[in-house]
Short mmCIF file of C-alpha atoms in Angstrom, two decimals:
data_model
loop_
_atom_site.label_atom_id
_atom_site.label_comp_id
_atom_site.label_asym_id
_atom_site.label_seq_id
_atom_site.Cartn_x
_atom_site.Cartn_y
_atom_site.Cartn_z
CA UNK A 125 -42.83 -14.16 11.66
CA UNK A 126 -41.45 -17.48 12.73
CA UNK A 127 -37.75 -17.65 14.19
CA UNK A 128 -36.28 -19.57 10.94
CA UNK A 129 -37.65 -16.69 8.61
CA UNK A 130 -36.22 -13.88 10.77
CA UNK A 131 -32.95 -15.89 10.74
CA UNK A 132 -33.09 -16.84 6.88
CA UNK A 133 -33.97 -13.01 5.98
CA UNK A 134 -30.48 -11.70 6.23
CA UNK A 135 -28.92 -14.75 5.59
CA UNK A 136 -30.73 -14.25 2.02
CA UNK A 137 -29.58 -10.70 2.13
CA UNK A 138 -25.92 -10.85 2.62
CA UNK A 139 -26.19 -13.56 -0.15
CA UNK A 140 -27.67 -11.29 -2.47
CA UNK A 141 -25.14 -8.62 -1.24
CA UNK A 142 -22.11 -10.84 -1.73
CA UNK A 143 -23.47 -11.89 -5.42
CA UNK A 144 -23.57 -8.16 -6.24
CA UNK A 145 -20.23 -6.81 -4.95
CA UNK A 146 -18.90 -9.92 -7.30
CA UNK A 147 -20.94 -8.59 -10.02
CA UNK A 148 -19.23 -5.31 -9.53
CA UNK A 149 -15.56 -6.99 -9.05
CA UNK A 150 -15.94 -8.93 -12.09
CA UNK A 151 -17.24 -5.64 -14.54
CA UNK A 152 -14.07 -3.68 -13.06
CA UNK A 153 -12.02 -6.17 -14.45
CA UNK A 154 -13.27 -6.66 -17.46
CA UNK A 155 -12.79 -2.64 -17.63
CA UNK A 156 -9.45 -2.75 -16.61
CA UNK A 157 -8.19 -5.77 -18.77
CA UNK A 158 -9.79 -4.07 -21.92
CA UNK A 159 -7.78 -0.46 -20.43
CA UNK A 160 -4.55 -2.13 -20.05
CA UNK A 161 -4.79 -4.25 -23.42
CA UNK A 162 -5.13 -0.89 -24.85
CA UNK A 163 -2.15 -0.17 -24.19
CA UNK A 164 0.19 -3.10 -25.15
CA UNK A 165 -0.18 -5.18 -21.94
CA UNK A 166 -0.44 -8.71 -22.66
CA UNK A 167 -2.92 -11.32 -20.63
CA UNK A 168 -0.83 -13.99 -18.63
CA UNK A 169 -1.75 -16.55 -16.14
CA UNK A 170 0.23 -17.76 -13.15
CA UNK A 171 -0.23 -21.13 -11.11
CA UNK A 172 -2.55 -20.57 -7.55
CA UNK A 173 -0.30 -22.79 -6.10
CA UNK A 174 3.55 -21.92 -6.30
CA UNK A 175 6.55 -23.36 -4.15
CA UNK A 176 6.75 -21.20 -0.71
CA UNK A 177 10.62 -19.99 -1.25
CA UNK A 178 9.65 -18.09 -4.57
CA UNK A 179 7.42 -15.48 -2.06
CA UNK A 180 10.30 -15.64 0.19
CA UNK A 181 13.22 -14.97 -1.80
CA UNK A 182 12.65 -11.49 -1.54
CA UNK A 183 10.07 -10.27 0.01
CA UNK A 184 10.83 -10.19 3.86
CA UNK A 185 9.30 -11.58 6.92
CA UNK A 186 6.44 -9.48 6.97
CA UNK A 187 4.50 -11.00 4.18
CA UNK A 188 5.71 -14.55 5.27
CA UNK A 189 3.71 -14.55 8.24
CA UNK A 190 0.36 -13.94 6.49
CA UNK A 191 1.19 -16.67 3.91
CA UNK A 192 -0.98 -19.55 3.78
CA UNK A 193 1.68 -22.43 3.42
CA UNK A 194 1.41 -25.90 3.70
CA UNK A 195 3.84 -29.13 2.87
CA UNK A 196 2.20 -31.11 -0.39
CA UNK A 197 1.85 -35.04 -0.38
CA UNK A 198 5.81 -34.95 -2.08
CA UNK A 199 6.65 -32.79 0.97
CA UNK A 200 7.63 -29.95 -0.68
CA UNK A 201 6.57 -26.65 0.74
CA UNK A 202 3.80 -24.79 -1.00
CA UNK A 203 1.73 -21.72 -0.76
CA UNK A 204 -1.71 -20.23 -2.16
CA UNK A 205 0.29 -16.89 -4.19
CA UNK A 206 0.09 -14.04 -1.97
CA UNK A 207 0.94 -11.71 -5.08
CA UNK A 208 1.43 -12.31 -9.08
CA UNK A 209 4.76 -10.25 -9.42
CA UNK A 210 6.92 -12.94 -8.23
CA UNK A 211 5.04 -15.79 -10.38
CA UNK A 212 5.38 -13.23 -13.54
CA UNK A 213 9.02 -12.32 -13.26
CA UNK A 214 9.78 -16.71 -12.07
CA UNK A 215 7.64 -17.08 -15.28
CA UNK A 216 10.01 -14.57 -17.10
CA UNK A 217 13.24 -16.07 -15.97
CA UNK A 218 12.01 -19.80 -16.79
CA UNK A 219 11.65 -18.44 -20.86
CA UNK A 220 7.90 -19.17 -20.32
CA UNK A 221 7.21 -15.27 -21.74
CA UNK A 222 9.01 -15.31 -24.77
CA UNK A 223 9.04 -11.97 -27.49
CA UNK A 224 11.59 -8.89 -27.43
CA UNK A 225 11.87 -6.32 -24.56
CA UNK A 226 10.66 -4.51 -23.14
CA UNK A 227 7.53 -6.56 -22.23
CA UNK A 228 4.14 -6.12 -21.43
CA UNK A 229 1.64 -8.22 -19.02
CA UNK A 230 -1.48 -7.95 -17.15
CA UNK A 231 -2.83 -10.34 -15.21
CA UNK A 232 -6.23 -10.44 -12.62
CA UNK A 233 -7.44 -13.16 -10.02
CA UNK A 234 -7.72 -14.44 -6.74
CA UNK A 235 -4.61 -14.26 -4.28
CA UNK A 236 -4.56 -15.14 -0.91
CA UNK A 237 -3.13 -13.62 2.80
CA UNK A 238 -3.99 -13.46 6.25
CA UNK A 239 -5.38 -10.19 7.36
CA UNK A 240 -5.87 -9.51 11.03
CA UNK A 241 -9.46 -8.02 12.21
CA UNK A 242 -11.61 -10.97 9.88
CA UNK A 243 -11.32 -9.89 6.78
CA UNK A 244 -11.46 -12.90 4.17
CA UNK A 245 -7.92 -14.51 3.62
CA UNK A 246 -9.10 -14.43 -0.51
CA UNK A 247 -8.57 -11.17 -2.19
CA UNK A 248 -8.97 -10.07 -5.87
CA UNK A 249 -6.28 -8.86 -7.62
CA UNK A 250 -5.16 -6.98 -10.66
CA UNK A 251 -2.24 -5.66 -11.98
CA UNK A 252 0.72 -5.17 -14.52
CA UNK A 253 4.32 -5.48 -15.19
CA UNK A 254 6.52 -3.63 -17.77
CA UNK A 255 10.38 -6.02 -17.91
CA UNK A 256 12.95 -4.73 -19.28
CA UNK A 257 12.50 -1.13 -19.57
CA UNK A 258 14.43 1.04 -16.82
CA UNK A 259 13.89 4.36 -17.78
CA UNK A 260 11.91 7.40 -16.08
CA UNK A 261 9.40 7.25 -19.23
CA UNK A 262 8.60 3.56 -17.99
CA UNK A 263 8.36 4.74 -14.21
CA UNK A 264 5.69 7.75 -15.68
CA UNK A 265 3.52 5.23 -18.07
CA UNK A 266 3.22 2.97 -14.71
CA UNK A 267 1.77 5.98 -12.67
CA UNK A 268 0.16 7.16 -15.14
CA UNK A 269 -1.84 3.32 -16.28
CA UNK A 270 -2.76 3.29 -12.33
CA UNK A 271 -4.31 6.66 -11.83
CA UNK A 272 -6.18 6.64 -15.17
CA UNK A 273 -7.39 3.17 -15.09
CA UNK A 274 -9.43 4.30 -11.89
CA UNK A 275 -10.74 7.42 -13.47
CA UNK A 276 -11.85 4.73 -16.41
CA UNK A 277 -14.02 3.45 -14.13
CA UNK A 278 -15.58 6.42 -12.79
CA UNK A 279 -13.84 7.05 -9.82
CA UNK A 280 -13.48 10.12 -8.09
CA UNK A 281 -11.81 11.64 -5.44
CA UNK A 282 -8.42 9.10 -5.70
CA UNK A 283 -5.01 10.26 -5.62
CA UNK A 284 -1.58 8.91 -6.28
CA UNK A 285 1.51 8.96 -3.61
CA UNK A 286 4.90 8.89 -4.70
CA UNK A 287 8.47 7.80 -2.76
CA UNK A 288 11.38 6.52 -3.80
CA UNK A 289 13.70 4.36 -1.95
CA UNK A 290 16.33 4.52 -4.13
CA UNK A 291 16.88 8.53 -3.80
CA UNK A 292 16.21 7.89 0.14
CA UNK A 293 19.22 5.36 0.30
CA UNK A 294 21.32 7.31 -1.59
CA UNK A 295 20.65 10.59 0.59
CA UNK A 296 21.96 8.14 3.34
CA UNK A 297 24.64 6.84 1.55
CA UNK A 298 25.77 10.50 1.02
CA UNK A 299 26.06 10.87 5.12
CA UNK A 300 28.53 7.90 5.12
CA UNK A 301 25.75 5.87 6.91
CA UNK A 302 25.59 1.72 6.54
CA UNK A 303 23.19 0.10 4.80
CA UNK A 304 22.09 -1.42 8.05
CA UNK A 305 21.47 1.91 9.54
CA UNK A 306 20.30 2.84 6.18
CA UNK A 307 17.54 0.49 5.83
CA UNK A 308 16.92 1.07 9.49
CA UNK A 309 15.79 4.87 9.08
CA UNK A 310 13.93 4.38 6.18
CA UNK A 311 11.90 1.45 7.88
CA UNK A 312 11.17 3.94 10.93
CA UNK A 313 10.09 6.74 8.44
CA UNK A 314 6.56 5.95 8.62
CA UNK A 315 6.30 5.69 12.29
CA UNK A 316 8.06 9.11 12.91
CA UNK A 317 5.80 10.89 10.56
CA UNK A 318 2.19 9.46 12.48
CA UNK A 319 3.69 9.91 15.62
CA UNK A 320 3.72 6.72 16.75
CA UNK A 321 7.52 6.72 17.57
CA UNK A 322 9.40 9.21 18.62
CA UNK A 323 13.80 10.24 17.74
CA UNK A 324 14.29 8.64 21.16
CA UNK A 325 12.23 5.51 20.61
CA UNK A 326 14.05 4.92 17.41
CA UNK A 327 17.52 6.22 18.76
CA UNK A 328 17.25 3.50 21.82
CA UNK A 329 16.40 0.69 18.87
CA UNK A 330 19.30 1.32 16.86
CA UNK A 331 21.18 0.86 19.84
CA UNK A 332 19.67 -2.50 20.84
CA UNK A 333 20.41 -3.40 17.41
CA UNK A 334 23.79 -2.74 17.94
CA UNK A 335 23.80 0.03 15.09
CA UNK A 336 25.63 2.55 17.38
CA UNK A 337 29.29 2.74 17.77
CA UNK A 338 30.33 3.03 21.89
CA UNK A 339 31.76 6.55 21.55
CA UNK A 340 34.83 5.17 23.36
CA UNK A 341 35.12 3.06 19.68
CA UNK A 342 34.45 5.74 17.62
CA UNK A 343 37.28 6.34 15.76
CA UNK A 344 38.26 2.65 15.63
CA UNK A 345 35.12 1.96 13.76
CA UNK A 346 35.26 5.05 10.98
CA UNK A 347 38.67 3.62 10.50
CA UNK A 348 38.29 -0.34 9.86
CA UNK A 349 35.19 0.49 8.11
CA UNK A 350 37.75 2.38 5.90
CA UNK A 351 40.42 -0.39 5.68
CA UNK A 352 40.81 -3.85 3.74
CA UNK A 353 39.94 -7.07 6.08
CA UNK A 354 43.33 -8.31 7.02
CA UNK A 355 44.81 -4.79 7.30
CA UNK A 356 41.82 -3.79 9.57
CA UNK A 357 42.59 -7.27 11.85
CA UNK A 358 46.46 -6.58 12.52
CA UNK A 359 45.53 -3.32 13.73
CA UNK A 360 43.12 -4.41 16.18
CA UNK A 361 45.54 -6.63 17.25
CA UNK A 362 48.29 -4.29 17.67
CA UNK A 363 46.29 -2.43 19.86
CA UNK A 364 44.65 -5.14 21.92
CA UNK A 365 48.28 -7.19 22.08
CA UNK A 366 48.19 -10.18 25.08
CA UNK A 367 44.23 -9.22 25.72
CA UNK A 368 43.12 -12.03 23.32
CA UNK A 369 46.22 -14.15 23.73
CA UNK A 370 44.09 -17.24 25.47
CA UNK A 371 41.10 -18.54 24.56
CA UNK A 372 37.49 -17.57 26.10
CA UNK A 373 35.60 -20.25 26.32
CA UNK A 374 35.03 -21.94 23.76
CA UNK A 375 36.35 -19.29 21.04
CA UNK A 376 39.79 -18.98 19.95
CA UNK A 377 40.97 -15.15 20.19
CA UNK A 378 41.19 -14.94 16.13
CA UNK A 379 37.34 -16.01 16.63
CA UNK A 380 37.18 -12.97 19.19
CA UNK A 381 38.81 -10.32 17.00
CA UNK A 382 36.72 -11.76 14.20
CA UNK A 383 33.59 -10.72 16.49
CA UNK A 384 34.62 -7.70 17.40
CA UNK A 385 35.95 -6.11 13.99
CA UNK A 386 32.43 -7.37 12.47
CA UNK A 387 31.00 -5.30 15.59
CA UNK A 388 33.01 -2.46 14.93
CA UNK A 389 32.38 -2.47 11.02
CA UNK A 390 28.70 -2.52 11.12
CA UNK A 391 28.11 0.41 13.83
CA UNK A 392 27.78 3.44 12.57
CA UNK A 393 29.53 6.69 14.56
CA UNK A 394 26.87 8.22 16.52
CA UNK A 395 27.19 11.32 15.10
CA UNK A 396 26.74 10.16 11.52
CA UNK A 397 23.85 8.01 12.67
CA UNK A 398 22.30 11.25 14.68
CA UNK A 399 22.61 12.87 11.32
CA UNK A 400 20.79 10.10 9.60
CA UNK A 401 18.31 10.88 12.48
CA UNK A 402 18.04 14.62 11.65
CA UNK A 403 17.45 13.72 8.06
CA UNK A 404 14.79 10.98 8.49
CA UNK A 405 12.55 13.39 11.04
CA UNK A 406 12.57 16.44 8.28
CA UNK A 407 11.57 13.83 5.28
CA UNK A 408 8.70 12.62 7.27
CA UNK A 409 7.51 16.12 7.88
CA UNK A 410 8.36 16.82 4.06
CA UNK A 411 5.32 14.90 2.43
CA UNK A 412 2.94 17.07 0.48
CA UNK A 413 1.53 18.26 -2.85
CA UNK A 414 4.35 17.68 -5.20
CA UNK A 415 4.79 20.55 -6.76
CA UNK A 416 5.17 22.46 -2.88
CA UNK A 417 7.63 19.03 -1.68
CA UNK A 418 9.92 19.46 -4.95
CA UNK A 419 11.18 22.37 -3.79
CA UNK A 420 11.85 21.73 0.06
CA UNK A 421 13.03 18.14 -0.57
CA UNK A 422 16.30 20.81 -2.39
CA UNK A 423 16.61 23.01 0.58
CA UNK A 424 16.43 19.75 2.64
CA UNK A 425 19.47 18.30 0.61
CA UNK A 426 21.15 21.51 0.53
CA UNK A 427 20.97 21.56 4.20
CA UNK A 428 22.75 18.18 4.66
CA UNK A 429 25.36 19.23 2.45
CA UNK A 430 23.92 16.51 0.05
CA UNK A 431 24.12 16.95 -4.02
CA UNK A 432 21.29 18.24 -5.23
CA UNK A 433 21.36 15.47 -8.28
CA UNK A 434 20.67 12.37 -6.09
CA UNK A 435 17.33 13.73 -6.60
CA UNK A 436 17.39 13.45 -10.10
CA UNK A 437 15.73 10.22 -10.40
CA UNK A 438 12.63 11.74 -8.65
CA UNK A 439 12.84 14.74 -10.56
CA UNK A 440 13.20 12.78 -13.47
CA UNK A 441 10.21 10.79 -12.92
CA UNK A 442 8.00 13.70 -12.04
CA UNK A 443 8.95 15.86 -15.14
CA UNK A 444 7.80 12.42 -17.29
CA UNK A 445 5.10 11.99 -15.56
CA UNK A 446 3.47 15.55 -16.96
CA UNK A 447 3.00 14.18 -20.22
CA UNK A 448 0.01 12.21 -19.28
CA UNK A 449 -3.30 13.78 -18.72
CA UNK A 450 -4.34 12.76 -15.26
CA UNK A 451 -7.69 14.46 -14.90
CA UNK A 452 -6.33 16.65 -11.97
CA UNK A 453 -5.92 13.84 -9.96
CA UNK A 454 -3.42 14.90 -7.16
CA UNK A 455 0.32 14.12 -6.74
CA UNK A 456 1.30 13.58 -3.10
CA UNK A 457 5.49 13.28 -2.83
CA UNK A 458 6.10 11.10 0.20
CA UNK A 459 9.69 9.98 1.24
CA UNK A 460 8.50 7.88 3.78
CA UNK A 461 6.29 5.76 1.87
CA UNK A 462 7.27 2.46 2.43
CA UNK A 463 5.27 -0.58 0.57
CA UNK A 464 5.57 -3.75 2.52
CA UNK A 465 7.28 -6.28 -0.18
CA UNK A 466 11.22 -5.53 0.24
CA UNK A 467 11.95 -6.36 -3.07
CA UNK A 468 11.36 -2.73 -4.27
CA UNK A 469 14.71 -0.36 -5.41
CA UNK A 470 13.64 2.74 -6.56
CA UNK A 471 10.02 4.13 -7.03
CA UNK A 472 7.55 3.47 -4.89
CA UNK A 473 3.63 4.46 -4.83
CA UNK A 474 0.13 4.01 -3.64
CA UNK A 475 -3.53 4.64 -5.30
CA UNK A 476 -5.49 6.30 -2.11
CA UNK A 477 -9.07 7.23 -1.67
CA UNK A 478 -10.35 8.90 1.76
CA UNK A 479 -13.26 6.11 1.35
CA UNK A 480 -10.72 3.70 2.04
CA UNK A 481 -9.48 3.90 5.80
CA UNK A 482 -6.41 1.95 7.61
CA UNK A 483 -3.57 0.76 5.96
CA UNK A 484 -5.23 -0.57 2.83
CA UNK A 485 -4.66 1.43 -0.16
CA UNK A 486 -6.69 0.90 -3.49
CA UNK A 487 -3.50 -0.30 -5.04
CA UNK A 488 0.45 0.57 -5.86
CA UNK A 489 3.46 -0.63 -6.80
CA UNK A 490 7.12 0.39 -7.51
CA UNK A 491 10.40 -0.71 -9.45
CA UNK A 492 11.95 -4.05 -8.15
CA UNK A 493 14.97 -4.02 -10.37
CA UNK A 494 16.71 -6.92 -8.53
CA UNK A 495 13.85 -9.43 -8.13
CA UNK A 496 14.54 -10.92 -11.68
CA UNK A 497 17.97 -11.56 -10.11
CA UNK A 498 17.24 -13.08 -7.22
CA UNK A 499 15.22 -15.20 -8.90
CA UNK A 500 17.50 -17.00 -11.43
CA UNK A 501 18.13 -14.47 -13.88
CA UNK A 502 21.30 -14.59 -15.63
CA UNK A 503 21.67 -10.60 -16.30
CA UNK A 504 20.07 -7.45 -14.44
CA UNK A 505 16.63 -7.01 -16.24
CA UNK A 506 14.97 -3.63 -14.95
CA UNK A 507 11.27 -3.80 -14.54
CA UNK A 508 7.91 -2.28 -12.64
CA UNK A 509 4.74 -3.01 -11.69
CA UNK A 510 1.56 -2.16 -9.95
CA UNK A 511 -1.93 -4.14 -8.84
CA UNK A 512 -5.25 -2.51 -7.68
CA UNK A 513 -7.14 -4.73 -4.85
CA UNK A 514 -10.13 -4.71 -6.54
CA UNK A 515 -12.22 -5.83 -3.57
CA UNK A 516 -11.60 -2.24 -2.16
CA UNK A 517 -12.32 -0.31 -5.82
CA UNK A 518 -15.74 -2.05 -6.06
CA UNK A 519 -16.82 -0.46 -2.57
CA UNK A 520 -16.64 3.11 -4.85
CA UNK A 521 -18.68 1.51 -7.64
CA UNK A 522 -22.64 1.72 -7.71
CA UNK A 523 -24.56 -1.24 -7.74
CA UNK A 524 -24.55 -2.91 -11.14
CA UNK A 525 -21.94 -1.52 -12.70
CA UNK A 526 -21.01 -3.76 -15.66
CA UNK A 527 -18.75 -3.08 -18.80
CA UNK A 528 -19.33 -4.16 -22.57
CA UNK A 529 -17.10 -6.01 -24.81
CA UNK A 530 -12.94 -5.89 -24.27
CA UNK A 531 -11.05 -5.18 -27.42
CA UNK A 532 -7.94 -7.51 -28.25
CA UNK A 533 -4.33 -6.40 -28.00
CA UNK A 534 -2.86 -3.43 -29.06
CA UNK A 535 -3.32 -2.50 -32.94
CA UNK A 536 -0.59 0.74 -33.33
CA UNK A 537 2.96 1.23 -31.96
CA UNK A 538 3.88 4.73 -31.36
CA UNK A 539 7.21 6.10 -32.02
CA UNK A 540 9.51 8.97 -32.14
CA UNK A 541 13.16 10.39 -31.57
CA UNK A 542 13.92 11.23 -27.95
CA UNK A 543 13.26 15.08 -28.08
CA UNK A 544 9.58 14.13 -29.79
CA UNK A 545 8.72 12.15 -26.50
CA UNK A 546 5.85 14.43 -25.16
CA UNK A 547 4.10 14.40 -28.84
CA UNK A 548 4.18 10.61 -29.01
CA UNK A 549 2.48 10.57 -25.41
CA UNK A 550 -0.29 12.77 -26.96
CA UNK A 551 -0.69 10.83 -29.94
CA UNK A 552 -1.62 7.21 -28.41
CA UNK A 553 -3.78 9.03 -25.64
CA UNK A 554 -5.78 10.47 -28.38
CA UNK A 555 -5.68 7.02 -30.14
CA UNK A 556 -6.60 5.23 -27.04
CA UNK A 557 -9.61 8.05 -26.23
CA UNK A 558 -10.72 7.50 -29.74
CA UNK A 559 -10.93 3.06 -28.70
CA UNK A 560 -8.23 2.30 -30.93
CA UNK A 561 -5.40 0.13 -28.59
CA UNK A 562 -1.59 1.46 -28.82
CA UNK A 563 1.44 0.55 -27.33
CA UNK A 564 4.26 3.68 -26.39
CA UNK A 565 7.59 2.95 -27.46
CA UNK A 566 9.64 4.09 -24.83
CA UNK A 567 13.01 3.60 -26.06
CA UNK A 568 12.57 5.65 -29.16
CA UNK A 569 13.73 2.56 -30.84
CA UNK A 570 15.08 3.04 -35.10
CA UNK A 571 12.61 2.65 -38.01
CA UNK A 572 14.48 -1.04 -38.61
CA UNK A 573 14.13 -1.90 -34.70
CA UNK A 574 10.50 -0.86 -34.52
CA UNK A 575 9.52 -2.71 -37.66
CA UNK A 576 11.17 -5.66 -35.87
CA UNK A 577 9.31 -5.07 -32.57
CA UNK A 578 5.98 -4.70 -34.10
CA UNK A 579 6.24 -7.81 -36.35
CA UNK A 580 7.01 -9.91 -33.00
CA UNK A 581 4.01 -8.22 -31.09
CA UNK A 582 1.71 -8.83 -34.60
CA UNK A 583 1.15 -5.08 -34.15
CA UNK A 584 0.39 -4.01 -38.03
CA UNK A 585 0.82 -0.27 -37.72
CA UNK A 586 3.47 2.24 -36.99
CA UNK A 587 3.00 5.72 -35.70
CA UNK A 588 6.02 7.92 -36.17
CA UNK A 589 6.02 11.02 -34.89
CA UNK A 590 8.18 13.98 -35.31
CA UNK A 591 9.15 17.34 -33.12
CA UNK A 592 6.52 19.36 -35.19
CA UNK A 593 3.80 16.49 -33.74
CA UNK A 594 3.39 15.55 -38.11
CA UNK A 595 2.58 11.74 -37.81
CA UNK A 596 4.01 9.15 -40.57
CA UNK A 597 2.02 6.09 -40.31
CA UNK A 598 3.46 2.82 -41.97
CA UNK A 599 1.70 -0.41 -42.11
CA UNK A 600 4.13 -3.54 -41.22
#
C-alpha cells in the first residue's frame, strides 16, 4: 500500500463517519419537529447573525466569552447566535409572532460557541418556548415535552434534573441575606457539592468580595440596611462628626460617607452570611431521587426556621408534573443546579445520560420570566423553554436511524375546568399516542375564549373534558 492510500483511507472514513452522524442529526429532528408540532408548537426561524448586545443583555459574562463576535462593514457589533431563546423572545417583543397567548414555538439549527478541548465551535440545536403562560401546569408540560421527546426517539437510560432558583433565592431572602450574597451562594452551590471548594474557600471569597460586614460594623450595617438613604447618611455622620470634615484626596467627605454607607449596605452580618453558608452546604448534599429530596428539602427549611411554603413553587411543579406519563424515567431534585445563561428566575433543569460525560448535558432549560423585559417588552410576559444539543443525542442513536413523514400543526385543543386538569392531560396523550396532534389548554380558558383561541390557531376541534373524564367534542 502506497503512503497516499494509507493516508486517504481514514481520511475517506471519517468522511463517511461525519456524513452519517449528520444523517442521524437530521432524522432526530425531523422526529422531534413532528413530536413538538404535535403538540401545538409552532415552527419559527431566527436570523444566524443577530446584533452582539441582544446575547448580552442578559445572559452574563460567561457565555460572552465563547461568543464568536465580530464588527460588520457598518461597524456595528455582531455575533453568530449562541442560542435561539433570545432571538425568539427579541422576535416576540418586535410583534414579529403575532396570535393570542399563550404561545407556542419550536425551532432547530445550527448555533455557534467556543468550547475549550477542540470540539467544533458549530453545534445543532433544538428547542421550544411556551410565552405567556406562568403557571406550574406550563413548568410540568415543559419537563414533560423534554423527557418524552427523547424516549420518542428510542432513548434509554436518560433522566431529568430539577432546581429552582427562584425557591433557592427566596430561602435566602428568608435569612435576611442580600441579593449579592444571595446570588453569591447559589453560584458556589455546585462547587461545594463536587468538592471542588470547600466553606472556607468560599467564606475567604465573600470576603474579598467585600460581602462580609467587619464585625466591628456589624450593627451599623443591619441598621442602615434598615433605614431610608438620607436618614441612614446623617447618622453616619453623627457618629463620625470632624473625621470626614476635610477632603481626602481628591474626594469630598460627602463622596467618602457616600462610599462607606454603600460599603456598609451591601455587606451582609457575618452571622447571617454564615447562616447562608450553613444552608448552601446542606442543599448541595440534599440532591437525590425526588420523591426521597421532597421530604428533607422540609426538614431542611424547618431547620432554618424558614416557611415551609417558599417551597410551594417546587412542590407545585412536581405534583403537575405526575400527570404525564414519563416511562419511569427518573426525577433527580437538585438545588444546586445551576444552568449557565443568568437570565433564568425560577425552574431550572437538565436532560442527562451517563453516556454523556463532563459538563455537557443532552439538553435543559428553565423559566426566564424577565428576559422579555429586558429586552423591550412593555409588560412582564412569563415564559419557558428548553433545547436538546442534538449533536450529543445522535451519539445514543444507531447508525441510520431516519424518521418518516412530519404531520402539520396541531388539529384538537383540549380543555377543561381547573379541577378536570389531570383528565385533560390523559386525553391529548392518548390523542397524541394515537398520531393525532393536540394542543393542552393550560389556562382552562371558557367555552367563548377557547372558541376564540382555536379559530386564531386554525385548530378546528375542541375537546372538553369534564371531572367524570366524559369528553364533549365541538368542531369550530
Amino acid at each position: 500500500m502506497t503512503e497516499q492510500s494509507r493516508s486517504a483511507y481514514p481520511m475517506s472514513n471519517a468522511r463517511e463517519q461525519s456524513l452519517a452522524r449528520q444523517r442521524v442529526v437530521a432524522g432526530s429532528r425531523m422526529r422531534l419537529e413532528r413530536f413538538l408540532q404535535r403538540r401545538g408548537y409552532q415552527p419559527v426561524t431566527t436570523p444566524m447573525l443577530e446584533p452582539t448586545d441582544l446575547f448580552l443583555k442578559k445572559s452574563g459574562g460567561e457565555l460572552a466569552a465563547r461568543m464568536y463576535s465580530f464588527t460588520d462593514p457598518s461597524g456595528r457589533r455582531v455575533s453568530l447566535r449562541p442560542e435561539f431563546t433570545s432571538s425568539v423572545v427579541q422576535a416576540f417583543v418586535d410583534g414579529d409572532l403575532p396570535g393570542p397567548l399563550p404561545q407556542r414555538w419550536c425551532y432547530s439549527g445550527p448555533v455557534f460557541r467556543y468550547e475549550k478541548g477542540g470540539d467544533s465551535g458549530e453545534f445543532e440545536q433544538l428547542g421550544a418556548e411556551l410565552i405567556g403562560a406562568g403557571s406550574v401546569a406550563a413548568d410540568a408540560e415543559m419537563l414533560a415535552l423534554a423527557v418524552q421527546g427523547l424516549t420518542v426517539l428510542g432513548v434509554r437510560g436518560h433522566r431529568l434534573r430539577i432546581g429552582h432558583v427562584g425557591v433557592v433565592a427566596a430561602m435566602y431572602e428568608a435569612l435576611g441575606l442580600s441579593e449579592r450574597s444571595s446570588m453569591f451562594l447559589m453560584g458556589s452551590l455546585a462547587a461545594l457539592r463536587s468538592g471542588s471548594e470547600s466553606p472556607e474557600d468560599v467564606r475567604a471569597k465573600a470576603a474579598q468580595l467585600g460581602l462580609l460586614a467587619p464585625e466591628a460594623n456589624e450593627h451599623v450595617s443591619r441598621i442602615t440596611r434598615a433605614m431610608a438613604p438620607e436618614d441612614a447618611a446623617e447618622m453616619v455622620r453623627s457618629f463620625v462628626g470632624q473625621g470626614v470634615a476635610g477632603s481626602t484626596g481628591q474626594r469630598t467627605p460627602d463622596e467618602i460617607l457616600r462610599r462607606y454607607l454603600k460599603k456598609l449596605r451591601l455587606a451582609d452580618e457575618p452571622g447571617a452570611f454564615e447562616k447562608g453558608l450553613a444552608l448552601c452546604g446542606e442543599l448541595a448534599r440534599a440532591a437525590g431521587p425526588a420523591a426521597r429530596v421532597r421530604g428533607r428539602l422540609a426538614r431542611i427549611a424547618s431547620r432554618f426556621r424558614i416557611r415551609k411554603n417558599v417551597l410551594a413553587p417546587l412542590e407545585g411543579v412536581l405534583t403537575a408534573l405526575e400527570q404525564y406519563d414519563l416511562r419511569g424515567v427518573p426525577v433527580v431534585l437538585d438545588l444546586g443546579l445551576a444552568r449557565g445563561l443568568a437570565y433564568y428566575t425560577g425552574l431550572q433543569f437538565d436532560i442527562e445520560h451517563q453516556r454523556i460525560h463532563g459538563t455537557h448535558a443532552l439538553g435543559g432549560g428553565g423559566r426566564y420570566d424577565d428576559l422579555i423585559g429586558a429586552l423591550g417588552g412593555k409588560r412582564s410576559t412569563p415564559a419557558i423553554g428548553f433545547a436538546y444539543g442534538l449533536d450529543h443525542v445522535a451519539r445514543l442513536l444507531p447508525a441510520g436511524f431516519g424518521d418518516d413523514d412530519v404531520d402539520g400543526p396541531a388539529q384538537v385543543l383540549v380543555t377543561a375546568q381547573e379541577t378536570a386538569f389531570s383528565e385533560a392531560v390523559a386525553t391529548a396523550e392518548r390523542l397524541r399516542a394515537q398520531g393525532i396532534p393536540a394542543e393542552l389548554d393550560l389556562e382552562s380558558k371558557s367555552d367563548a375564549a377557547a372558541a376564540k383561541y382555536a379559530r386564531q390557531r386554525g385548530i378546528e376541534t375542541i375537546m372538553r373534558v369534564g371531572q367524570d373524564g366524559r369528553v364533549a367534542e365541538q368542531f369550530v
